[in-house]
PDB file of N, CA and C in Angstrom:
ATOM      1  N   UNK J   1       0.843  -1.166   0.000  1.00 85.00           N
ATOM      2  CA  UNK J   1       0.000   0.000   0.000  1.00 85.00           C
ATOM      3  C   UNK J   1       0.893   1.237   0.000  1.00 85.00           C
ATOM      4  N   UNK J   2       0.407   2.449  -1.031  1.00 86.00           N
ATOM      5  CA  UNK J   2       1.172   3.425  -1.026  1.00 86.00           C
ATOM      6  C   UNK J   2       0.313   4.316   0.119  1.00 86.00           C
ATOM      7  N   UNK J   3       1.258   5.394   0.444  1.00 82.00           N
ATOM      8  CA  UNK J   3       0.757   6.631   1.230  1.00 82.00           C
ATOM      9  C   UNK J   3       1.609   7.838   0.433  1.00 82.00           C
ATOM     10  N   UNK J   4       0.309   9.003   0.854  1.00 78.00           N
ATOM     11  CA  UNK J   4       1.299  10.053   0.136  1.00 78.00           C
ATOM     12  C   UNK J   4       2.229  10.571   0.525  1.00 78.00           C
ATOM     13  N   UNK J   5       2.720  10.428   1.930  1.00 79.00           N
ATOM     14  CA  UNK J   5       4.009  11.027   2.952  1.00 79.00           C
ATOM     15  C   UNK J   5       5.205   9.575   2.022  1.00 79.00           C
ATOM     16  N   UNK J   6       5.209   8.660   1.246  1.00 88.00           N
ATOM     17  CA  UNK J   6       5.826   8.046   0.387  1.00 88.00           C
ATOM     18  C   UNK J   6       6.396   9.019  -0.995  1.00 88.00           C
ATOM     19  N   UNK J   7       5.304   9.760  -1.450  1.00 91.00           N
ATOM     20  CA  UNK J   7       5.757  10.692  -2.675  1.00 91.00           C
ATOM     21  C   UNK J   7       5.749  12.335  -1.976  1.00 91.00           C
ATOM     22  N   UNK J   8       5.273  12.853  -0.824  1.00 86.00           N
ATOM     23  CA  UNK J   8       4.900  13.814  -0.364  1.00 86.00           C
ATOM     24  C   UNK J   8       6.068  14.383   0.716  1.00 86.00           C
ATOM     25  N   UNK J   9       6.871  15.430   0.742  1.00 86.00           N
ATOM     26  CA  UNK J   9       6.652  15.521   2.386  1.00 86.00           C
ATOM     27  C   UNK J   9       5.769  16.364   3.239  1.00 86.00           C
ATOM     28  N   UNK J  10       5.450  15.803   4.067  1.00 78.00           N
ATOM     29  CA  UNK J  10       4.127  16.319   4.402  1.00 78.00           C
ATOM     30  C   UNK J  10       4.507  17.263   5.564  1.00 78.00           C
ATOM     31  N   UNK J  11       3.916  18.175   6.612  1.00 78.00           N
ATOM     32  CA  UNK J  11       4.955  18.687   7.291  1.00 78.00           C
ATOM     33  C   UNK J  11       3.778  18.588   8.735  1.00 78.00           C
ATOM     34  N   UNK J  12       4.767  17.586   9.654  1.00 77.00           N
ATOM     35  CA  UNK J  12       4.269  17.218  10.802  1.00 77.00           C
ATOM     36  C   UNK J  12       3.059  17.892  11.661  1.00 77.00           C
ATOM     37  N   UNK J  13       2.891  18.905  11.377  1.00 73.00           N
ATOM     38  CA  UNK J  13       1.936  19.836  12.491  1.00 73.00           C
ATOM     39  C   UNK J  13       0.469  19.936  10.882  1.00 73.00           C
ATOM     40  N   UNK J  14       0.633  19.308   9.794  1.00 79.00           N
ATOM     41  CA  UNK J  14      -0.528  19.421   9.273  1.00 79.00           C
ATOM     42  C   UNK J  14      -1.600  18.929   9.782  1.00 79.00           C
ATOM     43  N   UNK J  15      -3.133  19.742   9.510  1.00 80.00           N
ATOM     44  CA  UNK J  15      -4.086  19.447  10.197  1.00 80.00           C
ATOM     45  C   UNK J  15      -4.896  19.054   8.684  1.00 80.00           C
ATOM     46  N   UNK J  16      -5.477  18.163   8.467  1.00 82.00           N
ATOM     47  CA  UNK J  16      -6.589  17.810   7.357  1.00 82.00           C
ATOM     48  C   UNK J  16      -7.976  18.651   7.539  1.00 82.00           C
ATOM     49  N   UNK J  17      -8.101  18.966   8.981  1.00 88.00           N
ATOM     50  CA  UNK J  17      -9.601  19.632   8.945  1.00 88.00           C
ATOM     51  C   UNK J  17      -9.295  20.982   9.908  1.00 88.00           C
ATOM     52  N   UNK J  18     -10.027  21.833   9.684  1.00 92.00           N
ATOM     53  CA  UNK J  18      -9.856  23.284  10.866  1.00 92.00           C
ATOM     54  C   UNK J  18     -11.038  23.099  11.289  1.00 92.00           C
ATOM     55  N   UNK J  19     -10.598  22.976  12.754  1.00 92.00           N
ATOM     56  CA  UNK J  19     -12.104  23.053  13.769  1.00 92.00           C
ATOM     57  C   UNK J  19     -11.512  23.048  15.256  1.00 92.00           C
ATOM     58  N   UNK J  20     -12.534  23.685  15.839  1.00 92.00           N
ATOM     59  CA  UNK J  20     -12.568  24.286  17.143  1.00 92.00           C
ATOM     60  C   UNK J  20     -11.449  23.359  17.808  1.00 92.00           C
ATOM     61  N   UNK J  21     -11.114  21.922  17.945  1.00 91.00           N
ATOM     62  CA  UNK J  21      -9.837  21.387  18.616  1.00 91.00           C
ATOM     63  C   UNK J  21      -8.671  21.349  17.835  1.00 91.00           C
ATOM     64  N   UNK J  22      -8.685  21.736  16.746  1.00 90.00           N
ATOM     65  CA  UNK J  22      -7.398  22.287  15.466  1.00 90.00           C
ATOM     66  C   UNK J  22      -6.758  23.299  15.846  1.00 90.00           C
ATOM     67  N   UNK J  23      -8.115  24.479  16.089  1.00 93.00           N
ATOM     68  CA  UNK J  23      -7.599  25.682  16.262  1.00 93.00           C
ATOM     69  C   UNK J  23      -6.878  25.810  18.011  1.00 93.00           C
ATOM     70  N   UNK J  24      -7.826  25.305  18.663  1.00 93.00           N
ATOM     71  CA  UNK J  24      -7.125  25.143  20.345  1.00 93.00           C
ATOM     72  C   UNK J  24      -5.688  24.462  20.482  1.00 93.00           C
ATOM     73  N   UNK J  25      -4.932  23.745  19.187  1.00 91.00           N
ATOM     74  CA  UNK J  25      -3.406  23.221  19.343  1.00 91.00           C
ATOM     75  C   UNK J  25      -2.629  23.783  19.349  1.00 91.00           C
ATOM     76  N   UNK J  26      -2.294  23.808  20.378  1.00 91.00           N
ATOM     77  CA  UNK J  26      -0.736  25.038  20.125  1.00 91.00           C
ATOM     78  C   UNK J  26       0.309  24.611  18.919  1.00 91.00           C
ATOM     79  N   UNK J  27       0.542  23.408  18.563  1.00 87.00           N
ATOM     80  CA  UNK J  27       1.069  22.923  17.406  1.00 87.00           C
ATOM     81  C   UNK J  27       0.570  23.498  15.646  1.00 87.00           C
ATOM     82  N   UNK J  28      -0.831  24.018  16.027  1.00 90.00           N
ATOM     83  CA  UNK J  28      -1.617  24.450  14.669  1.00 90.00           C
ATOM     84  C   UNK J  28      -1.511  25.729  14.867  1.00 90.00           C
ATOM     85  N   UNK J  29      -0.523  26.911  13.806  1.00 92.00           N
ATOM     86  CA  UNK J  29      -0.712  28.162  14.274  1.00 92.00           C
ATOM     87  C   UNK J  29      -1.240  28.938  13.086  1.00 92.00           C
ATOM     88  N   UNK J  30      -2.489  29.881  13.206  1.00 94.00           N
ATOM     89  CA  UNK J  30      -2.771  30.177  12.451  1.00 94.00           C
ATOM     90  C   UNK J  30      -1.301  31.258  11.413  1.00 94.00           C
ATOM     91  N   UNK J  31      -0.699  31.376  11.795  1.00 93.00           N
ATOM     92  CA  UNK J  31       0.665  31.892  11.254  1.00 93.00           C
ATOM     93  C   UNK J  31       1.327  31.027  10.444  1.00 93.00           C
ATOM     94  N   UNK J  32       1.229  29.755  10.477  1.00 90.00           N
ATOM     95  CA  UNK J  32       1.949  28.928   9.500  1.00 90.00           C
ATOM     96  C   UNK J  32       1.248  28.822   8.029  1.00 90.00           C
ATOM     97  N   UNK J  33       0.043  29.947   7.639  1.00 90.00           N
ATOM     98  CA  UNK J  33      -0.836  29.722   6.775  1.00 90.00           C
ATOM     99  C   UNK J  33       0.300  30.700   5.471  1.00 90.00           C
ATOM    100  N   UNK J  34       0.820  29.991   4.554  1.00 88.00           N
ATOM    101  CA  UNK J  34       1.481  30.845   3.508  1.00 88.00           C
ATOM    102  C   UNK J  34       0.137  31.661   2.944  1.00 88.00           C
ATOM    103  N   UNK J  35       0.927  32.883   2.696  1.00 89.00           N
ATOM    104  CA  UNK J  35      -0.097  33.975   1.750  1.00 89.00           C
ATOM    105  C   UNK J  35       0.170  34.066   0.453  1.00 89.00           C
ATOM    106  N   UNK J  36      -0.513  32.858   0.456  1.00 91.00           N
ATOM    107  CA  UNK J  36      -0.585  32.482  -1.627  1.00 91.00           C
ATOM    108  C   UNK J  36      -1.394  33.744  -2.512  1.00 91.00           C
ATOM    109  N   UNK J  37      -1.076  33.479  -3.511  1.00 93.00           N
ATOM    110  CA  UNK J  37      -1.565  34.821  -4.395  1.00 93.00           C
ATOM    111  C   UNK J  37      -3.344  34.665  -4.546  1.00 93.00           C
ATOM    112  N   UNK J  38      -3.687  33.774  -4.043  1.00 93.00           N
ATOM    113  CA  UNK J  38      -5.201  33.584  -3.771  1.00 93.00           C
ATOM    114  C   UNK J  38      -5.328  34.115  -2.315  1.00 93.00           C
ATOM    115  N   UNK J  39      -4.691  34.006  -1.139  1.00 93.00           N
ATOM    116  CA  UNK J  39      -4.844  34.335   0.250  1.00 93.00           C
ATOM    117  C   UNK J  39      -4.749  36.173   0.061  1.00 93.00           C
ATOM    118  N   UNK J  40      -3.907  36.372  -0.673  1.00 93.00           N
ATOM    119  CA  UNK J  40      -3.713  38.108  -0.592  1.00 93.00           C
ATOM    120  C   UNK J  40      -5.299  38.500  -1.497  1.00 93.00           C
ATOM    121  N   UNK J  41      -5.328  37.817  -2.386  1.00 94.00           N
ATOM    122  CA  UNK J  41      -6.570  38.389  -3.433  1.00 94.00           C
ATOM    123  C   UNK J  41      -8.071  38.405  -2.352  1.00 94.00           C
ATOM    124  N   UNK J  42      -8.133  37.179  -1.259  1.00 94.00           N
ATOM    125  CA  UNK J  42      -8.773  37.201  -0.537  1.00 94.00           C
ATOM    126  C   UNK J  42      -8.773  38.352   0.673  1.00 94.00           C
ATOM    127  N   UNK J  43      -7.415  38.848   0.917  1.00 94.00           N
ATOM    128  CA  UNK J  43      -7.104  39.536   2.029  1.00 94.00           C
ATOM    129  C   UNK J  43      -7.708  41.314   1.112  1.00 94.00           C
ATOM    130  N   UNK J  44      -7.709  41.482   0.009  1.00 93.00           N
ATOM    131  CA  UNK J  44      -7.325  42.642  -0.511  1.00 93.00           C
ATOM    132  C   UNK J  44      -9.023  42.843  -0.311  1.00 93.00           C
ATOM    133  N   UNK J  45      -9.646  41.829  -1.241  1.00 91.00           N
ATOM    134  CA  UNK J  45     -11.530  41.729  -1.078  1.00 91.00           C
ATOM    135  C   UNK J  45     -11.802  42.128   0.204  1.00 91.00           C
ATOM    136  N   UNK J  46     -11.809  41.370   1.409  1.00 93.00           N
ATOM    137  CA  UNK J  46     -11.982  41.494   2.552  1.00 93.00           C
ATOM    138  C   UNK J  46     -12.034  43.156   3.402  1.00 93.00           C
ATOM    139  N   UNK J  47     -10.449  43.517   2.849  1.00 92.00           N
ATOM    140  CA  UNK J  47     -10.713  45.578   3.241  1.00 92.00           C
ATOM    141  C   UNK J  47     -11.277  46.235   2.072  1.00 92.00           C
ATOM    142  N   UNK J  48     -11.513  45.728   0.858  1.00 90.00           N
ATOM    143  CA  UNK J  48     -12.795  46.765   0.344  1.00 90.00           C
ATOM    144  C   UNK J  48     -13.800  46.752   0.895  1.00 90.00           C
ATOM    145  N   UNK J  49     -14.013  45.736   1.288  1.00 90.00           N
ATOM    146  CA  UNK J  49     -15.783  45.316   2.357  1.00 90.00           C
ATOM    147  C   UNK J  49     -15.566  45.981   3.221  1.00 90.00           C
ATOM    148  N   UNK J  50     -14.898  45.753   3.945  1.00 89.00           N
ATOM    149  CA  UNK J  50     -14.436  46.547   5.440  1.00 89.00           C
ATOM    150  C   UNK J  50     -14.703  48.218   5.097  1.00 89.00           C
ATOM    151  N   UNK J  51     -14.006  48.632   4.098  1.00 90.00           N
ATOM    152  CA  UNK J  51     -13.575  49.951   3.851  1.00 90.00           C
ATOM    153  C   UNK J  51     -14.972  50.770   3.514  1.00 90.00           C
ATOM    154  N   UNK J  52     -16.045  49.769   2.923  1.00 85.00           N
ATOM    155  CA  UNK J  52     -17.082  49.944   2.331  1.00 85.00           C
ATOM    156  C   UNK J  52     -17.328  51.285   1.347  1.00 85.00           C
ATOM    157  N   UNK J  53     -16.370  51.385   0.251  1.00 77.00           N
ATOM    158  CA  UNK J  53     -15.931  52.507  -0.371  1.00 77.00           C
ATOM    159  C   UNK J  53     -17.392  52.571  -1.504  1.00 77.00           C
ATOM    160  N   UNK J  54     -17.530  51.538  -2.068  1.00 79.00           N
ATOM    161  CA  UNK J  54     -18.470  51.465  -3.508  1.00 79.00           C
ATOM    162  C   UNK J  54     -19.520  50.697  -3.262  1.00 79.00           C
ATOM    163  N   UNK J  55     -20.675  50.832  -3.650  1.00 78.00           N
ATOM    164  CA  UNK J  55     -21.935  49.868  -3.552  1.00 78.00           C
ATOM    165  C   UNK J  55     -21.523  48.290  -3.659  1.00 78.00           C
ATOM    166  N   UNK J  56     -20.482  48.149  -4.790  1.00 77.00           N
ATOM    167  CA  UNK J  56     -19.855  46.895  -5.294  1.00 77.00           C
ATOM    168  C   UNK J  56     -19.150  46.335  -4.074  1.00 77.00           C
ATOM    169  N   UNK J  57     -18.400  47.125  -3.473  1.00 75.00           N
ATOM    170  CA  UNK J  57     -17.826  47.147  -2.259  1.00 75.00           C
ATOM    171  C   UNK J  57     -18.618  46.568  -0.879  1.00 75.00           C
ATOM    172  N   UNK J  58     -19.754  46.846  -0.799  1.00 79.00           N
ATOM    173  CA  UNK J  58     -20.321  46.424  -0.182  1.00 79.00           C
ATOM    174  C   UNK J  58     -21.009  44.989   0.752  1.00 79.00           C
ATOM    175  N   UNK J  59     -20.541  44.569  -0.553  1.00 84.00           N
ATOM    176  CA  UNK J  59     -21.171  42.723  -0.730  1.00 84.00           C
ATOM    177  C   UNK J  59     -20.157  41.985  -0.083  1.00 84.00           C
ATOM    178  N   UNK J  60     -20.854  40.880   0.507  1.00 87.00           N
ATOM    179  CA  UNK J  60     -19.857  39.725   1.141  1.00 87.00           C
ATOM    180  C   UNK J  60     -19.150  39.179   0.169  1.00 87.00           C
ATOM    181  N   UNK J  61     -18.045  38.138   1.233  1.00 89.00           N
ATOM    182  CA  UNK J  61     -17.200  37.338   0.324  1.00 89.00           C
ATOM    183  C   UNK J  61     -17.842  35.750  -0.201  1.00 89.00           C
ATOM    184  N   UNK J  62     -17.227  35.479  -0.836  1.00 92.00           N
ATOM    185  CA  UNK J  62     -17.555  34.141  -1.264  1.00 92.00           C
ATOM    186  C   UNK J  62     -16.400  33.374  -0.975  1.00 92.00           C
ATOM    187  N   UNK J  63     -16.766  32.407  -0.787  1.00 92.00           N
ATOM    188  CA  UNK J  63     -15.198  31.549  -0.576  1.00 92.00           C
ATOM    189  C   UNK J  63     -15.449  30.674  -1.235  1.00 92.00           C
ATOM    190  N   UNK J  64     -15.205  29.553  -2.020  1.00 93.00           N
ATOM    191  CA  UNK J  64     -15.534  27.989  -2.949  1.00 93.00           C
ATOM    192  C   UNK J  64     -14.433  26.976  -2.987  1.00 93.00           C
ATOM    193  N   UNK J  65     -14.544  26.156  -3.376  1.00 91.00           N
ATOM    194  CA  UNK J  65     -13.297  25.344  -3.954  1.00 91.00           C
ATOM    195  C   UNK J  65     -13.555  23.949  -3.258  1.00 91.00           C
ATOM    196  N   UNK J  66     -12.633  23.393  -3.721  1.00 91.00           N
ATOM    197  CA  UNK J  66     -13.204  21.815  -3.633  1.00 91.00           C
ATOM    198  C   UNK J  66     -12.675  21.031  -2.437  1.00 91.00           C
ATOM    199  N   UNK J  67     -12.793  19.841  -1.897  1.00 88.00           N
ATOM    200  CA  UNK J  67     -12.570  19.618  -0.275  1.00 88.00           C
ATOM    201  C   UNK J  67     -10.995  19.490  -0.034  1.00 88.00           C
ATOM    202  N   UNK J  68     -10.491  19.865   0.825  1.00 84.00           N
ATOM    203  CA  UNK J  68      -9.063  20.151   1.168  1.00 84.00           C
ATOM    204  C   UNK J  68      -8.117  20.782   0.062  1.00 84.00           C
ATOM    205  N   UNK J  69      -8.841  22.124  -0.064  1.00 88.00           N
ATOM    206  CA  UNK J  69      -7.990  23.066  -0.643  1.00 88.00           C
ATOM    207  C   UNK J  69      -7.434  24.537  -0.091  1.00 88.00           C
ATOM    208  N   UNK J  70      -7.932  24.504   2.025  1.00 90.00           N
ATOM    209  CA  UNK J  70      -7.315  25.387   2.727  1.00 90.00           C
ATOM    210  C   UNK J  70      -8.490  25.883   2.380  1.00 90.00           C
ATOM    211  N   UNK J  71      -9.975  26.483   2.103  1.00 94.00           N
ATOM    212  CA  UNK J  71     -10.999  27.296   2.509  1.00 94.00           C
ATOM    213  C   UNK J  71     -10.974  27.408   3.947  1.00 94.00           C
ATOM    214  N   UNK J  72     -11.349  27.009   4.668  1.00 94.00           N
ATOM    215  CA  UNK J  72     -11.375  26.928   6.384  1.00 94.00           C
ATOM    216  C   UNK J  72      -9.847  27.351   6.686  1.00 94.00           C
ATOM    217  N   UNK J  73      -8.816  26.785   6.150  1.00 94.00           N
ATOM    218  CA  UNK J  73      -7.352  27.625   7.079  1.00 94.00           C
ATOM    219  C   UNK J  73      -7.092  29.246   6.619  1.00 94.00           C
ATOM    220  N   UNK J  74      -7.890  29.222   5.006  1.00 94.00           N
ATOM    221  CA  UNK J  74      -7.582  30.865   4.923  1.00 94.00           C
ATOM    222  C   UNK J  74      -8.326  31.924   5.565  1.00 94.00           C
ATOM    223  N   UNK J  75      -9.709  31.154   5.531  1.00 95.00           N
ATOM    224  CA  UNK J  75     -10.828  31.842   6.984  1.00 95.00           C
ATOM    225  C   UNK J  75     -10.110  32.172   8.107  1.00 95.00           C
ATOM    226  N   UNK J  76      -9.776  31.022   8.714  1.00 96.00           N
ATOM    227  CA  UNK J  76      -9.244  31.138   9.957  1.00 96.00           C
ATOM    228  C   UNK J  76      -7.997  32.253  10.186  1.00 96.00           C
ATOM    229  N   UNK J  77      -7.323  32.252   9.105  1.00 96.00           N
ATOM    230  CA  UNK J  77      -5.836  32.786   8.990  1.00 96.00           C
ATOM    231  C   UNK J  77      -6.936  34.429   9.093  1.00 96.00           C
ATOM    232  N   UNK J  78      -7.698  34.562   8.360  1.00 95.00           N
ATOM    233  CA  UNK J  78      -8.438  35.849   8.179  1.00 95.00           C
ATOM    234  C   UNK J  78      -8.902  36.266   9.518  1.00 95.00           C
ATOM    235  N   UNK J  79      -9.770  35.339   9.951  1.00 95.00           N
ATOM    236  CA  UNK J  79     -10.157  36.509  11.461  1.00 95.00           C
ATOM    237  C   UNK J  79      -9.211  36.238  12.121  1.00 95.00           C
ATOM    238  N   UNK J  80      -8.150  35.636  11.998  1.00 96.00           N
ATOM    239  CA  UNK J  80      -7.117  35.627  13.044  1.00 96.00           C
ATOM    240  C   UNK J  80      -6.069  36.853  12.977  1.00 96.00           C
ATOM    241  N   UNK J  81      -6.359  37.432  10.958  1.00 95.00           N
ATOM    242  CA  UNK J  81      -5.484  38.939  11.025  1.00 95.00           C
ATOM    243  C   UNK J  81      -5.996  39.569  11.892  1.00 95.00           C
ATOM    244  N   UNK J  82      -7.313  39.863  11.401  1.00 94.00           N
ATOM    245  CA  UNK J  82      -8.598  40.895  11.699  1.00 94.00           C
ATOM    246  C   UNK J  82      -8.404  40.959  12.950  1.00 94.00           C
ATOM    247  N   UNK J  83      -7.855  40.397  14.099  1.00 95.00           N
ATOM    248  CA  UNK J  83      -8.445  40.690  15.521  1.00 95.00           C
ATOM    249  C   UNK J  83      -7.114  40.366  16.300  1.00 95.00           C
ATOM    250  N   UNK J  84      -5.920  40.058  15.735  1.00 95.00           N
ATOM    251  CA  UNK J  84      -4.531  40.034  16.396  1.00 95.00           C
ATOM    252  C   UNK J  84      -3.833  41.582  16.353  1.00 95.00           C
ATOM    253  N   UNK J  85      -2.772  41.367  17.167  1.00 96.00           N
ATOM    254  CA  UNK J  85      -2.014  42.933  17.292  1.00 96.00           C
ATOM    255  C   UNK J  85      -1.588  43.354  16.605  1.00 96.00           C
ATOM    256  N   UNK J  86      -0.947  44.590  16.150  1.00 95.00           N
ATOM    257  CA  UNK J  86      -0.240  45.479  15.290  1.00 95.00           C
ATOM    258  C   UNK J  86       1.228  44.358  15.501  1.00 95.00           C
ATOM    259  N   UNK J  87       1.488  44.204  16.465  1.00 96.00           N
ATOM    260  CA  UNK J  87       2.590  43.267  16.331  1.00 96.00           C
ATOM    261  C   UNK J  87       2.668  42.186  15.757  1.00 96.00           C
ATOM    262  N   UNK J  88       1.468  41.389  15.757  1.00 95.00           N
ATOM    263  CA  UNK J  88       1.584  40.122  15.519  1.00 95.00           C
ATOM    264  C   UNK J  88       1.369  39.797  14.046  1.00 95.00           C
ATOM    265  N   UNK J  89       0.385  41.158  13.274  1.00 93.00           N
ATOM    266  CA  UNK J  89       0.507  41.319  12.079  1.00 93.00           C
ATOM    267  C   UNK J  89       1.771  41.435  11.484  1.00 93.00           C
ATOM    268  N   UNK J  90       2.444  42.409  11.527  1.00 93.00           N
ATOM    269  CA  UNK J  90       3.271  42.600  11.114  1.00 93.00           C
ATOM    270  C   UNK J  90       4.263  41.601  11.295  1.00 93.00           C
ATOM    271  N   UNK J  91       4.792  40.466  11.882  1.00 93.00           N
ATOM    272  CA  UNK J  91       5.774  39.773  12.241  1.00 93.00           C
ATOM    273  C   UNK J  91       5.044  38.538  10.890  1.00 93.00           C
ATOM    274  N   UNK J  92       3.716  38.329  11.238  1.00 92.00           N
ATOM    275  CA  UNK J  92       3.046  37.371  10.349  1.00 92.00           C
ATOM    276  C   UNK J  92       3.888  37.834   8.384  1.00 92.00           C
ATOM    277  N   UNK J  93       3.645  39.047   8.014  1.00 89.00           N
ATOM    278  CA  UNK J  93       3.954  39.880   6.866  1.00 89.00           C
ATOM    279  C   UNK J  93       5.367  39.406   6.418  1.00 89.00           C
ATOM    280  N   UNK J  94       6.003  39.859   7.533  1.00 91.00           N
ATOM    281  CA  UNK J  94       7.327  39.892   8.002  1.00 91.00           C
ATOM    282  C   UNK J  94       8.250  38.905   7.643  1.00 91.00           C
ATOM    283  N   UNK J  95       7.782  37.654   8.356  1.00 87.00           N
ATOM    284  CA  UNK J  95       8.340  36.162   8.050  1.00 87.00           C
ATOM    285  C   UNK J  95       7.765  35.853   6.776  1.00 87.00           C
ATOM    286  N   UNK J  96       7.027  36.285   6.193  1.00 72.00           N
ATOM    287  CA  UNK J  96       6.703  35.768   4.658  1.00 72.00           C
ATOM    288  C   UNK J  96       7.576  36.121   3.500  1.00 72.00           C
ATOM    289  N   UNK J  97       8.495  37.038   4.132  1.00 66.00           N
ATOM    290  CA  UNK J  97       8.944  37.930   2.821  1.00 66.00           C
ATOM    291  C   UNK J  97      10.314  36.740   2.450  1.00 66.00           C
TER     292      UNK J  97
END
């Protein structure tokens, strides 16, 4: 029998699902979420809403995509910007570069 940690490396603290005992692991940090060019396109949507500049502007987000493609970790990674410190943002930014 194959496994994908055989063709994969997989990286020890991965979680397959985000949920309320995912998020309570100190091992699962919402900081380990890379800001893929879909996570920023999501992050950029998110403060036009916020900013509520244009009628267009106005409307919620949509999120889609198919099962285990990080919808729920980029959520999470999201209210976890939205409501962490000026510090903790920025260090998050920071280590990405």
């Amino acid at each position: 029998m194959s496994y994908y940690s055989d063709y994969f490396e997989i990286d020890k603290n991965y979680y397959p699902v985000i949920n309320q005992n995912s998020i309570k692991d100190p091992a699962n940090r919402w900081q380990d979420t890379y800001p893929h060019k879909t996570f920023i396109s999501l992050l950029e949507s998110a403060e036009r809403m916020l900013a509520r500049g244009t009628g267009a502007d106005k409307k919620g987000i949509w999120v889609e995509g198919a099962y285990g493609t990080g919808k729920s970790r980029v959520l999470w990674a999201l209210g976890s910007l939205l409501s962490c410190s000026n510090q903790e943002l920025e260090e998050y930014f920071n280590s990405k570069q």
